[in-house]
mmCIF file of C-alpha atoms in Angstrom:
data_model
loop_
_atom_site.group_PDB
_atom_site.id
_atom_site.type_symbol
_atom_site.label_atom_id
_atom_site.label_comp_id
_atom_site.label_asym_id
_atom_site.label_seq_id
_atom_site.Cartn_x
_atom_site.Cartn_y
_atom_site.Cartn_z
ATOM 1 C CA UNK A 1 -8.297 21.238 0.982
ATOM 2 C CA UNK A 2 -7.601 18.150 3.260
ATOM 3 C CA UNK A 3 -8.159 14.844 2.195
ATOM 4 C CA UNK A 4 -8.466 12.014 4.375
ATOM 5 C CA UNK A 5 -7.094 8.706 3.948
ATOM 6 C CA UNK A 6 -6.665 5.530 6.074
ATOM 7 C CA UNK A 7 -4.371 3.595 3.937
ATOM 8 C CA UNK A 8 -1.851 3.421 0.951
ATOM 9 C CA UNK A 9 -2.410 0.590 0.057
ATOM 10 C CA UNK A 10 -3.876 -0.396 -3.793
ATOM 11 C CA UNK A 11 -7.670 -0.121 -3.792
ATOM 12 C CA UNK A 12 -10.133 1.044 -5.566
ATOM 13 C CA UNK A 13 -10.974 3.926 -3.215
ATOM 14 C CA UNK A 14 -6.978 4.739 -2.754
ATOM 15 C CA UNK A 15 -6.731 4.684 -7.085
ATOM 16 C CA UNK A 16 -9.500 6.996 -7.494
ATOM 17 C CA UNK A 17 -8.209 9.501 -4.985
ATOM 18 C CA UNK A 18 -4.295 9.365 -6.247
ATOM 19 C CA UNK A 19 -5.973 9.563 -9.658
ATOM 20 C CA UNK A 20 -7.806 12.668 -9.535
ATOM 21 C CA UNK A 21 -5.274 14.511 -7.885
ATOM 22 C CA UNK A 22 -2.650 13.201 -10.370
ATOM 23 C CA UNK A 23 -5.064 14.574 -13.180
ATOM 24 C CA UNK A 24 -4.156 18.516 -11.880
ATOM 25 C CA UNK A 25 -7.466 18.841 -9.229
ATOM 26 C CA UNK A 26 -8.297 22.688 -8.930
ATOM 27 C CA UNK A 27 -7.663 23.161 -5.822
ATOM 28 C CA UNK A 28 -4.331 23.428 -3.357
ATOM 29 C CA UNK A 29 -4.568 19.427 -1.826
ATOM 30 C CA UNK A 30 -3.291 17.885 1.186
ATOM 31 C CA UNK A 31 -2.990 14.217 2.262
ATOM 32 C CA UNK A 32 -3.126 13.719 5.776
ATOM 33 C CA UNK A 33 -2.281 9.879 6.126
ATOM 34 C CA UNK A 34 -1.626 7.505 9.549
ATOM 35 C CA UNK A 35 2.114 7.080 9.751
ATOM 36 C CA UNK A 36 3.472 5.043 7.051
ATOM 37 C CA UNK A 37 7.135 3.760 5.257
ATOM 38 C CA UNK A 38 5.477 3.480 1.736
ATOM 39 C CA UNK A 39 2.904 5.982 -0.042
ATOM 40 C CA UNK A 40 1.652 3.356 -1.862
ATOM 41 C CA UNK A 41 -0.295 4.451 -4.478
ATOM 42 C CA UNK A 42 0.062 7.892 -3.864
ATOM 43 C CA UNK A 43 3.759 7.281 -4.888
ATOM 44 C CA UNK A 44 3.767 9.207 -7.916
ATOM 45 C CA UNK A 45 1.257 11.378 -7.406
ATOM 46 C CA UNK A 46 3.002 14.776 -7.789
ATOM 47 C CA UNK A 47 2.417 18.635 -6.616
ATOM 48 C CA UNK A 48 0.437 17.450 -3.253
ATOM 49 C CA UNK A 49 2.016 17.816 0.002
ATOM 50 C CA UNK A 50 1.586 14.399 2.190
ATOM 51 C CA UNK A 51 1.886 13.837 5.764
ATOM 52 C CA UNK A 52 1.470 11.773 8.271
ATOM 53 C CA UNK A 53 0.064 11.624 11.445
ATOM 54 C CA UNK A 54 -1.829 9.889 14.419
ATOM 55 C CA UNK A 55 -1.638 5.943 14.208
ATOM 56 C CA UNK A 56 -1.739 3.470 11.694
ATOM 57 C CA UNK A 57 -4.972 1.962 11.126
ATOM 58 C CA UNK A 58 -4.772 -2.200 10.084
ATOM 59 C CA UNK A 59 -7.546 -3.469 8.389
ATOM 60 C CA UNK A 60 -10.119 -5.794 9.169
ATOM 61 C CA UNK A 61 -12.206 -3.649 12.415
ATOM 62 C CA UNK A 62 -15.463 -3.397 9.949
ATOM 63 C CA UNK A 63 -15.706 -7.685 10.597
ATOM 64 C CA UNK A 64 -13.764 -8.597 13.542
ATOM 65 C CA UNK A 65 -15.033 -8.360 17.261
ATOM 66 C CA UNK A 66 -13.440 -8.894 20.530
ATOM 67 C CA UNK A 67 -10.133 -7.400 21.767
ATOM 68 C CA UNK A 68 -9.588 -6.423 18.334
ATOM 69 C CA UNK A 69 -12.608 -4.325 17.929
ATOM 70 C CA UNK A 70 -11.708 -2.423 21.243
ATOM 71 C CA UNK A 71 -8.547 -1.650 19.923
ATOM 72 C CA UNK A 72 -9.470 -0.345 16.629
ATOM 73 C CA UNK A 73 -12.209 1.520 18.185
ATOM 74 C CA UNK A 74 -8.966 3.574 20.323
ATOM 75 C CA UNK A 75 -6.947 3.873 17.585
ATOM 76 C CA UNK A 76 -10.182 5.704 15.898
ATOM 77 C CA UNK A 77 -10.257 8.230 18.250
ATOM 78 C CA UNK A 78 -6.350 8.497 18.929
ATOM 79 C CA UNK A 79 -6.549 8.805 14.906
ATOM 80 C CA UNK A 80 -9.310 11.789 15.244
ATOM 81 C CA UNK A 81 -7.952 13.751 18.069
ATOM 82 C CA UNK A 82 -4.000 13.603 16.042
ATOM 83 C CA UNK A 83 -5.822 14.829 12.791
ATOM 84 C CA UNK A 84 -8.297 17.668 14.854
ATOM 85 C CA UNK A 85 -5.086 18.929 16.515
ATOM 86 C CA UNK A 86 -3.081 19.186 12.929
ATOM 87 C CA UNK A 87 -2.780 22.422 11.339
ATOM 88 C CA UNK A 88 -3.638 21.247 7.883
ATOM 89 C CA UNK A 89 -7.399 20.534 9.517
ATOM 90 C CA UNK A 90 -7.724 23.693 11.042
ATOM 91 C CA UNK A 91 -6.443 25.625 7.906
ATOM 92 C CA UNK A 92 -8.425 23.965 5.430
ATOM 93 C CA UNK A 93 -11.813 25.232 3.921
ATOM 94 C CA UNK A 94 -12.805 21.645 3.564
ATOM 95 C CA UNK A 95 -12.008 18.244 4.781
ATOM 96 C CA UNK A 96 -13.163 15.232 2.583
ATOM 97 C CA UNK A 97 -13.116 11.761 3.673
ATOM 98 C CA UNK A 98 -11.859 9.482 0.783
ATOM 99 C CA UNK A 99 -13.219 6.237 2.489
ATOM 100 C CA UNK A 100 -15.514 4.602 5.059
ATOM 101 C CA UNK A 101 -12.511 4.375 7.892
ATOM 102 C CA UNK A 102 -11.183 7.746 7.201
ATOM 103 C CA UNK A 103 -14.696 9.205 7.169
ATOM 104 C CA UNK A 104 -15.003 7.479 11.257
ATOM 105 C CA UNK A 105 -12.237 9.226 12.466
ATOM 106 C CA UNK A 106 -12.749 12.143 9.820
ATOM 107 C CA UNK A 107 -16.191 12.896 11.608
ATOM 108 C CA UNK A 108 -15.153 12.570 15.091
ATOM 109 C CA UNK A 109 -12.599 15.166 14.655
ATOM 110 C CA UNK A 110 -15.255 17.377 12.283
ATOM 111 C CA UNK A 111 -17.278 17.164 15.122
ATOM 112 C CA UNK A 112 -16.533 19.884 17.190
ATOM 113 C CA UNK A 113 -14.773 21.857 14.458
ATOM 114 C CA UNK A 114 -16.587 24.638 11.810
ATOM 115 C CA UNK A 115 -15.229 22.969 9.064
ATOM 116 C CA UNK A 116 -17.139 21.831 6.152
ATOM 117 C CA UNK A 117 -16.910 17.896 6.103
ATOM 118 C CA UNK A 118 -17.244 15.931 3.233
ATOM 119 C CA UNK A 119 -17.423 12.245 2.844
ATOM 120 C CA UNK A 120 -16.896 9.915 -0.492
ATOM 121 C CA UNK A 121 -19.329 6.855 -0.067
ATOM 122 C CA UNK A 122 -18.119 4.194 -2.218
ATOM 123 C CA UNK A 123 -19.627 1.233 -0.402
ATOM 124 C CA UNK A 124 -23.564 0.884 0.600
ATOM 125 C CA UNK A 125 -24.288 2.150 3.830
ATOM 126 C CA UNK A 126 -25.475 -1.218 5.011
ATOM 127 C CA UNK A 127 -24.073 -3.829 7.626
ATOM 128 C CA UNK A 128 -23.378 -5.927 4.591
ATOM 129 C CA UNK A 129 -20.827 -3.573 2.975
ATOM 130 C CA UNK A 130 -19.691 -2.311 6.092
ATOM 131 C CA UNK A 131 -19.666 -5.031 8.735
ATOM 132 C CA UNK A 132 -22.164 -4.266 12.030
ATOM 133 C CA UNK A 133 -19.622 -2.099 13.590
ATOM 134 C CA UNK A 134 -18.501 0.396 10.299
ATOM 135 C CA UNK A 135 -22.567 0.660 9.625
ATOM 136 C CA UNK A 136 -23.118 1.916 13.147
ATOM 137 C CA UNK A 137 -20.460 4.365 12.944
ATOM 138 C CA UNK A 138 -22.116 5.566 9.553
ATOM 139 C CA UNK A 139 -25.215 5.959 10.054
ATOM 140 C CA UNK A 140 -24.909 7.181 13.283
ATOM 141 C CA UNK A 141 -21.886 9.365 13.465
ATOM 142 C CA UNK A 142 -20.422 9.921 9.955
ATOM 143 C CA UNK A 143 -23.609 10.687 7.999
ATOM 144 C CA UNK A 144 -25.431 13.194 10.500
ATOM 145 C CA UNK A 145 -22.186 15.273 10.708
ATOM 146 C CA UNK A 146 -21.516 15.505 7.002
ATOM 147 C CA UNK A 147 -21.956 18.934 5.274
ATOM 148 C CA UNK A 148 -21.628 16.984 2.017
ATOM 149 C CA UNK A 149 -21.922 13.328 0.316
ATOM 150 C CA UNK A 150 -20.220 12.377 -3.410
ATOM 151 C CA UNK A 151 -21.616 8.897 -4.246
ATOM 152 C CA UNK A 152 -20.232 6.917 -7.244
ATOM 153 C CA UNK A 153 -23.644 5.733 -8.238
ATOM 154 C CA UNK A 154 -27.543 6.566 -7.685
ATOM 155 C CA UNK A 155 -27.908 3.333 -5.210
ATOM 156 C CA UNK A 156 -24.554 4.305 -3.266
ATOM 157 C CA UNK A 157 -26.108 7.884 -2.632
ATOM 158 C CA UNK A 158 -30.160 6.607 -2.335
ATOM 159 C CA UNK A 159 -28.327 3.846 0.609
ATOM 160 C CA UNK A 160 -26.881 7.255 2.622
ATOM 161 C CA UNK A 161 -30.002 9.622 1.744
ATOM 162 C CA UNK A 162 -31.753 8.326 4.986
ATOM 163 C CA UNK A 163 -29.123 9.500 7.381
ATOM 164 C CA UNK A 164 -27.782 12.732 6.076
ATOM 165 C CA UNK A 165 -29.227 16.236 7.206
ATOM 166 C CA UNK A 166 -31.461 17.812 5.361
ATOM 167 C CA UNK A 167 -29.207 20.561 4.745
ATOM 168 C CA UNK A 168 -26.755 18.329 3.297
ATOM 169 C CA UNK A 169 -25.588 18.703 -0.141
ATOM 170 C CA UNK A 170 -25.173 15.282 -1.778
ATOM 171 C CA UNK A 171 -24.102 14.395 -5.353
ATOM 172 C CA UNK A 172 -23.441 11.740 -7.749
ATOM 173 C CA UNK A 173 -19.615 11.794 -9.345
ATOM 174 C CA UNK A 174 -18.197 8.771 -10.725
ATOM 175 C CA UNK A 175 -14.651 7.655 -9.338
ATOM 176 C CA UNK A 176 -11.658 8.628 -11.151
ATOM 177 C CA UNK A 177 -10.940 5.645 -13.122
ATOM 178 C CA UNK A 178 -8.282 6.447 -14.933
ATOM 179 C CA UNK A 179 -10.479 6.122 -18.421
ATOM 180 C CA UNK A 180 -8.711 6.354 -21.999
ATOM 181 C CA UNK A 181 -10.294 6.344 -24.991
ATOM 182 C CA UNK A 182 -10.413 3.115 -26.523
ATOM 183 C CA UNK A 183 -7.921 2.160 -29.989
ATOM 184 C CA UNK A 184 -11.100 0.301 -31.357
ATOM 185 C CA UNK A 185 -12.122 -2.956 -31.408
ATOM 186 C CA UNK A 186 -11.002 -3.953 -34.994
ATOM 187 C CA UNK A 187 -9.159 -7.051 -33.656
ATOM 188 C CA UNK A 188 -11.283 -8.488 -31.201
ATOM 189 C CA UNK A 189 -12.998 -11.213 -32.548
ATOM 190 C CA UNK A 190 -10.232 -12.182 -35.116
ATOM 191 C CA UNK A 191 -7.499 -13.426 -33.043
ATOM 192 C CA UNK A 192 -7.410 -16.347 -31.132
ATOM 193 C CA UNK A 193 -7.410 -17.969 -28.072
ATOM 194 C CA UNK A 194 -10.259 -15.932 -26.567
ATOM 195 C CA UNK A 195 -9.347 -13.674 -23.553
ATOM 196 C CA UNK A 196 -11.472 -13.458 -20.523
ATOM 197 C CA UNK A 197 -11.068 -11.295 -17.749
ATOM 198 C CA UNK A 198 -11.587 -9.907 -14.611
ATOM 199 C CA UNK A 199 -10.066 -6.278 -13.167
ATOM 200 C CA UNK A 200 -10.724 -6.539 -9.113
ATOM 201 C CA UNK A 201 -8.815 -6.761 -6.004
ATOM 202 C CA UNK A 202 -8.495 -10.522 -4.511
ATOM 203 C CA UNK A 203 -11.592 -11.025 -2.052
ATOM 204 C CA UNK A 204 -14.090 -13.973 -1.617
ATOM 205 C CA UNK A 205 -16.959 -11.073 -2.403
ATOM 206 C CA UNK A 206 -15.334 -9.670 -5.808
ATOM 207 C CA UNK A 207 -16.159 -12.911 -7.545
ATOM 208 C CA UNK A 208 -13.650 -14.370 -8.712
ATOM 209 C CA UNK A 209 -14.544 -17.892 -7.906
ATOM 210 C CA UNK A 210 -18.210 -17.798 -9.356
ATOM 211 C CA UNK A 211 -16.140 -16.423 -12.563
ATOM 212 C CA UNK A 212 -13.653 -19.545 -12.257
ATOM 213 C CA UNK A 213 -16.404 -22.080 -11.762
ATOM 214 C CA UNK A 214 -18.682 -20.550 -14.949
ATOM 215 C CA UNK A 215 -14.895 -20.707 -16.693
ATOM 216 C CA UNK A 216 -14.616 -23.898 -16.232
ATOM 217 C CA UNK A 217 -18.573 -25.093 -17.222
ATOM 218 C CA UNK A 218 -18.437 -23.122 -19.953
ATOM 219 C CA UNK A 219 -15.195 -24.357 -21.386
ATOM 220 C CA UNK A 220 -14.065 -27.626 -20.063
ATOM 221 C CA UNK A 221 -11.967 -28.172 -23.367
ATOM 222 C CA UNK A 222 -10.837 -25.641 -25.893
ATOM 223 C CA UNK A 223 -8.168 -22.668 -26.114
ATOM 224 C CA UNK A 224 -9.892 -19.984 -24.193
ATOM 225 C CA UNK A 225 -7.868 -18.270 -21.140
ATOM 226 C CA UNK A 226 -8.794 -16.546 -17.804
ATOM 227 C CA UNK A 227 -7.320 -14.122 -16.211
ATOM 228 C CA UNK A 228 -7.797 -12.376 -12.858
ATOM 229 C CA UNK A 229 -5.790 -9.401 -12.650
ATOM 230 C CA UNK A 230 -5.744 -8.097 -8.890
ATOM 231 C CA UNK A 231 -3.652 -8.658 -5.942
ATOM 232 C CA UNK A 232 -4.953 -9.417 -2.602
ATOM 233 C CA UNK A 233 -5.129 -6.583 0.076
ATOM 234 C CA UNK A 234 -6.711 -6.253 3.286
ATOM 235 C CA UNK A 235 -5.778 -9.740 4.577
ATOM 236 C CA UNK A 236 -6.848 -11.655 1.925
ATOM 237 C CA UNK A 237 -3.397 -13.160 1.165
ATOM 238 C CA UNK A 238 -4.921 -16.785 1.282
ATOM 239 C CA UNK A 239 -7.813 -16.654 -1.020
ATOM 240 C CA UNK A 240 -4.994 -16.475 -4.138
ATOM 241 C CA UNK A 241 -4.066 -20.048 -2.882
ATOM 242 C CA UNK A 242 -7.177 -21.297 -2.547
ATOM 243 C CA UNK A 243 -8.268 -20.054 -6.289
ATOM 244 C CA UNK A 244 -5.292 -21.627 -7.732
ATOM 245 C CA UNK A 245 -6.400 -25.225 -5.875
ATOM 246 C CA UNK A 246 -9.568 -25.009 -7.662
ATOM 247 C CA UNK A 247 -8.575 -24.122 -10.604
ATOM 248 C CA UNK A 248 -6.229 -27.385 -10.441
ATOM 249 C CA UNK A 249 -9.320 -29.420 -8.991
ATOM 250 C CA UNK A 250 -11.672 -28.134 -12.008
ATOM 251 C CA UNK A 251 -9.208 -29.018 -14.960
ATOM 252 C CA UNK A 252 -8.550 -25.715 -16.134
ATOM 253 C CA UNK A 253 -5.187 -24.804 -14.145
ATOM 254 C CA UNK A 254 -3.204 -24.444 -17.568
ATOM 255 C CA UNK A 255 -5.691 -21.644 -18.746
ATOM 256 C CA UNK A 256 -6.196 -19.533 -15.990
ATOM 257 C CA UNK A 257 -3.585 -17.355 -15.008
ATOM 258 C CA UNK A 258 -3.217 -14.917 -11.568
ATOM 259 C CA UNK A 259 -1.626 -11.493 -13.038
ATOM 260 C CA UNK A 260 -1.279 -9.941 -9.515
ATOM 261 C CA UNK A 261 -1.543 -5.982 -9.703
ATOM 262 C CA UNK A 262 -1.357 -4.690 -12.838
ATOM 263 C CA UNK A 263 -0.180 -1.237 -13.481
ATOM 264 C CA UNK A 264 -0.647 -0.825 -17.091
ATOM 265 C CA UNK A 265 -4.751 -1.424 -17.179
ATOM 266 C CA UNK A 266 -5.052 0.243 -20.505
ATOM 267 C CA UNK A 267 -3.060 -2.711 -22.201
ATOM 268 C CA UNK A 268 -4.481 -5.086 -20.354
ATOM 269 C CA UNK A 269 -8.122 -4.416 -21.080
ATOM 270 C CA UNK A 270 -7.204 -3.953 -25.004
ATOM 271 C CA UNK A 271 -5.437 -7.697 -24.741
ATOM 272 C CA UNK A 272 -9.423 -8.945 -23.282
ATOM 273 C CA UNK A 273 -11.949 -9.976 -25.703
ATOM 274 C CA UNK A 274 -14.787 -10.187 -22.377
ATOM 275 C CA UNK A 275 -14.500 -8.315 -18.925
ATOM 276 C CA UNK A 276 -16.891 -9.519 -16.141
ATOM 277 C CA UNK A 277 -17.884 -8.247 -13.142
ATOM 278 C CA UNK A 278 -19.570 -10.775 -11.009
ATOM 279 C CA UNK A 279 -19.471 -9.353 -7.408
ATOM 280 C CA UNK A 280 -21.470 -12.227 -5.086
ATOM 281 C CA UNK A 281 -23.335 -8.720 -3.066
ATOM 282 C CA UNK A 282 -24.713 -5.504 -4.748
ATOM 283 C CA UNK A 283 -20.985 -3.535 -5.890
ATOM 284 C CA UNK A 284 -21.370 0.269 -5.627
ATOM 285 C CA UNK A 285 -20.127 0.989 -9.138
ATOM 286 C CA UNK A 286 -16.533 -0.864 -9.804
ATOM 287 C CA UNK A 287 -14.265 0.637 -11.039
ATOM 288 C CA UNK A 288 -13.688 -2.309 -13.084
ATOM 289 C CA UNK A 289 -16.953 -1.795 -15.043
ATOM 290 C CA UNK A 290 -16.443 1.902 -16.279
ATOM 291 C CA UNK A 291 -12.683 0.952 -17.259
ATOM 292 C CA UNK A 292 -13.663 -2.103 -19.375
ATOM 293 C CA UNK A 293 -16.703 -0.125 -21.287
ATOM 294 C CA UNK A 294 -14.165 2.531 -21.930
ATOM 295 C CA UNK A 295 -11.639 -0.064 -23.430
ATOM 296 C CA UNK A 296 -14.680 -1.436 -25.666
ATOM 297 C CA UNK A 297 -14.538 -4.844 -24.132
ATOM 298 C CA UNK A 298 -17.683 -6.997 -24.332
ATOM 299 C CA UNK A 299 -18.675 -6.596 -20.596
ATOM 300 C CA UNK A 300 -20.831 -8.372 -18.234
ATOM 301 C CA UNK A 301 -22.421 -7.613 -15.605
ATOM 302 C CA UNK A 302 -24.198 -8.971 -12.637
ATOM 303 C CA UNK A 303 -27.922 -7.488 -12.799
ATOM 304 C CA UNK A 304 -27.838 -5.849 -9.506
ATOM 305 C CA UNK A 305 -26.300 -2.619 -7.905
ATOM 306 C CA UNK A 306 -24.351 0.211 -9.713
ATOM 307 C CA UNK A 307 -23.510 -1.625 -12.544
ATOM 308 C CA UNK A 308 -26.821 -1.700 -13.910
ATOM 309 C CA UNK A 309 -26.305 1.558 -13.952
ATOM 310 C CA UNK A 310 -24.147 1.659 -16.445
ATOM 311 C CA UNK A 311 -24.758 -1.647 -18.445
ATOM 312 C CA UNK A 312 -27.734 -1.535 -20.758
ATOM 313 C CA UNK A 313 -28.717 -5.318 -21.174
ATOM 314 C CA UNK A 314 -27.556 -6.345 -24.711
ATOM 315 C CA UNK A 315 -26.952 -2.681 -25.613
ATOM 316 C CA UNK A 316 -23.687 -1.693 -24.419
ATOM 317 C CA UNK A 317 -23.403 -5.117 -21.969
ATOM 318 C CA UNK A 318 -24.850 -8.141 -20.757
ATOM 319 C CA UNK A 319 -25.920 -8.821 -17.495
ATOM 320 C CA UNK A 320 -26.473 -12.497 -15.277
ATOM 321 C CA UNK A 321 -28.665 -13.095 -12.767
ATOM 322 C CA UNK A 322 -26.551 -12.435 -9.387
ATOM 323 C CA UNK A 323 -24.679 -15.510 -7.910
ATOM 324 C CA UNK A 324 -26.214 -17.768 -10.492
ATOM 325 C CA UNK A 325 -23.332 -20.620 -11.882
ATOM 326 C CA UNK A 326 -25.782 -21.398 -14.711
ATOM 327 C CA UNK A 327 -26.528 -17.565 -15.786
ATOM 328 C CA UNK A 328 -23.078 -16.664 -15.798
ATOM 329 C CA UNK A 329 -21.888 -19.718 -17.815
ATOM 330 C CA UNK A 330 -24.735 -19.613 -20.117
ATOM 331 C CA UNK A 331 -23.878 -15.876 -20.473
ATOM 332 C CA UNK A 332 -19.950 -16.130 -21.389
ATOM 333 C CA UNK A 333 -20.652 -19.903 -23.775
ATOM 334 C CA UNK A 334 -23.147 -17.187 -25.761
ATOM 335 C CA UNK A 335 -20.538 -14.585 -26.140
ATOM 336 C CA UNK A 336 -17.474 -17.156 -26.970
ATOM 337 C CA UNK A 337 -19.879 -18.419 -29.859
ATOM 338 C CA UNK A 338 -20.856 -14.888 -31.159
ATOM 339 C CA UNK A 339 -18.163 -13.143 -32.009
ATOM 340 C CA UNK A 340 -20.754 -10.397 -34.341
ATOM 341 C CA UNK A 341 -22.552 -9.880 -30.892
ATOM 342 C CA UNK A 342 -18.898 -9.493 -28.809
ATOM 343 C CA UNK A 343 -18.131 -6.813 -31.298
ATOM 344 C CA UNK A 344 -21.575 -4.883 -31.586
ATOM 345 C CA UNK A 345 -21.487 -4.895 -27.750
ATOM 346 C CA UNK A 346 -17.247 -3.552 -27.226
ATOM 347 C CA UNK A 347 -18.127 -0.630 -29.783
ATOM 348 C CA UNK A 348 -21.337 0.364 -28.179
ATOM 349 C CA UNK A 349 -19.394 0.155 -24.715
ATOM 350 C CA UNK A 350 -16.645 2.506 -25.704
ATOM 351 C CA UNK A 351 -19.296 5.594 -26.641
ATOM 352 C CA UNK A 352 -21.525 4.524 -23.053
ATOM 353 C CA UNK A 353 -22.612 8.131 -22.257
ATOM 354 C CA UNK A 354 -21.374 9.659 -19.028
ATOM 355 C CA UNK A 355 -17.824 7.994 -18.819
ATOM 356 C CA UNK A 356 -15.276 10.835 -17.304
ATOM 357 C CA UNK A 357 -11.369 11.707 -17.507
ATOM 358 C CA UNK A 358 -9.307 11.780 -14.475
ATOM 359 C CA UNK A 359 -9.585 15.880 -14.700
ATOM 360 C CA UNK A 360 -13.329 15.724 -15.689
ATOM 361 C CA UNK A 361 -14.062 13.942 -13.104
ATOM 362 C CA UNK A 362 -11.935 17.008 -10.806
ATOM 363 C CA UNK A 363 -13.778 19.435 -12.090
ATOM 364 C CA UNK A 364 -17.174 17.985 -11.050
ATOM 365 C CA UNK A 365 -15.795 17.794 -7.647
ATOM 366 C CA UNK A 366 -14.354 20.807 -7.490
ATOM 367 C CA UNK A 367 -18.188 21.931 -8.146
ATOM 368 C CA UNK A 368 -19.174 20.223 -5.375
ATOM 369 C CA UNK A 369 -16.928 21.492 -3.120
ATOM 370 C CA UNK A 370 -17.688 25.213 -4.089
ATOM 371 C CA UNK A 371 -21.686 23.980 -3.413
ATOM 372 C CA UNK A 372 -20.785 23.024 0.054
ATOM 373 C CA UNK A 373 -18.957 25.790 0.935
ATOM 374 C CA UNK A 374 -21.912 28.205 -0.458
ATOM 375 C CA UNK A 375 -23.900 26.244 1.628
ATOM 376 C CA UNK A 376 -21.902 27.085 4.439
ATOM 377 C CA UNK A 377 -21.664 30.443 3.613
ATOM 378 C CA UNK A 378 -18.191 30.792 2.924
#
């Protein structure tokens, strides 16, 4: 089994992969990465041989035009030509694409090749998520050539379901998400200041600003603290800076603090009395979301995307109006002055049906995989 990847570096895509295969998947895996000095996140992922080959792939092609595009565009097909010529490709009984960029180059090489191709769709298929350039490649390339599709929500897979051949086999598996049983809720709500957070990579579209704003509306003066655990990949180095000047410029500098990565997510999330998600377009799933239900965090939600797949409004969750200030503020001043209603919502969270371990979530997929070859008929 060959699994693509474009990049070590920590996202959501790159966790769930290392994740699953760290959980003991069922099958004999093999990374084939560009050329890199540092696996990254797949650092301690043991039992899986890694290699590299073709060219490194920098980020940014799904957005930027120009001489850049043209570029990227070679090092796609230098990239598919180095991975169709390796023998872990032409060995394997499957190839699966772990995200949108490997899937490009993953396809191209598929394309002339027997192999079963699979791709993992964890963004929308839509020149929003993917930037003009990464949608055309999708819909046009990736998607017609797949044998099969794993989607991390219903809306993720319903997005691709216009592209993808009838013959296609296409399934809904939630990311690995590293998810541990929650120790309970029985101090959230007693202690004191209240804890805030949000789990997400750095980047103007996660939300983190709309979340500092509603922060600071909602609590211009008291004890409650912020925190935005995530570093800032995919050249988004200068939108930490620009947080932490308006933070300063809203008052509220002395209560918010920037965690950077965070490897230990389990002791974060018990530490937060509220998790939001507040992504400014429709997010696939997050990660975020499933990890903070599991904890039994009082979670919201923006009311749009795969979320709202998950989040029950005042059942399990809460959800805001997307992009609204005033929801979102009004949203976290009710749960700072309920504390019955934070815990009635963190208990229901942690029993949310359908939340998977790391090796549950292998198993599925290994599933899958034997669907695809069937369908193959192999």
């Amino acid at each position: 089994m060959a699994h693509l990847e474009h990049t070590t570096v920590a996202g959501g895509a790159e966790f769930a992969l290392s994740r699953m295969l760290e959980a003991g998947a069922p099958w004999n895996p093999l990374l084939l990465l560009p050329p890199t000095a540092d696996l990254g996140v797949f650092e301690a992922v043991q039992g899986v041989t890694i290699r590299g080959v073709g060219v490194v792939q920098p980020a940014g092609a799904s957005t930027r035009g120009g001489t850049f595009l043209l570029a990227a565009t070679a090092r796609l097909l230098v990239q598919a030509a180095a991975v169709r010529m390796h023998r872990g490709f032409r060995q394997s009984d499957i190839v699966d694409a772990n995200t949108a960029r490997a899937a490009a180059y993953g396809a191209l090489a598929a394309w002339t090749s027997r192999t079963p191709f699979v791709v993992h769709l964890r963004d929308m298929v839509d020149a929003e998520a993917l930037g003009a350039f990464g949608f055309t490649l999708m819909s046009r390339v990736v998607l017609p050539r797949a044998d099969g599709v794993i989607a991390d929500t219903v809306k993720t897979l319903a997005s691709a379901e216009p592209y993808l051949r009838d013959d296609a086999v296409a399934e809904v598996i939630v990311s690995a998400s590293g998810l541990r049983a929650s120790r309970g809720p029985s101090t959230r709500g007693e202690r004191s200041p209240l804890r805030i957070g949000m789990l997400a990579r750095l980047d103007p579209w996660k939300g983190q600003e709309l979340l500092l704003r509603a922060f600071a509306a909602a609590f211009p003066h008291g004890d409650e603290r912020l925190e935005l655990a995530g570093s800032a990949p995919f050249g988004h180095e200068g939108f930490r800076h620009d947080l932490g000047r308006l933070a300063t410029d809203l008052g509220v500098a002395d209560r918010v603090e920037f965690l950077g990565h965070v490897a230990d997510i389990h002791s974060l999330l018990e530490s937060w009395d509220i998790a939001v998600q507040a992504s400014t377009r429709p997010e696939p799933l997050g990660q975020n979301v499933v990890q903070a239900l599991a904890a039994g965090c009082a979670v919201v939600v923006a009311d749009e995307g795969g979320p709202t797949e998950w989040v029950t409004d005042d059942v399990n969750g809460l959800r805001f109006a997307p992009r609204d200030l005033a929801s979102l503020t009004t949203t976290l001043r009710r749960l700072a002055d309920d504390r019955v209603l934070r815990r009635r919502l963190g208990e229901t969270a942690a029993s949310t049906p359908g939340l998977l371990t790391d090796a549950q979530v292998a198993e599925q997929t290994a599933g899958f995989y034997r669907r695809v070859l069937r369908g193959r008929g192999r």
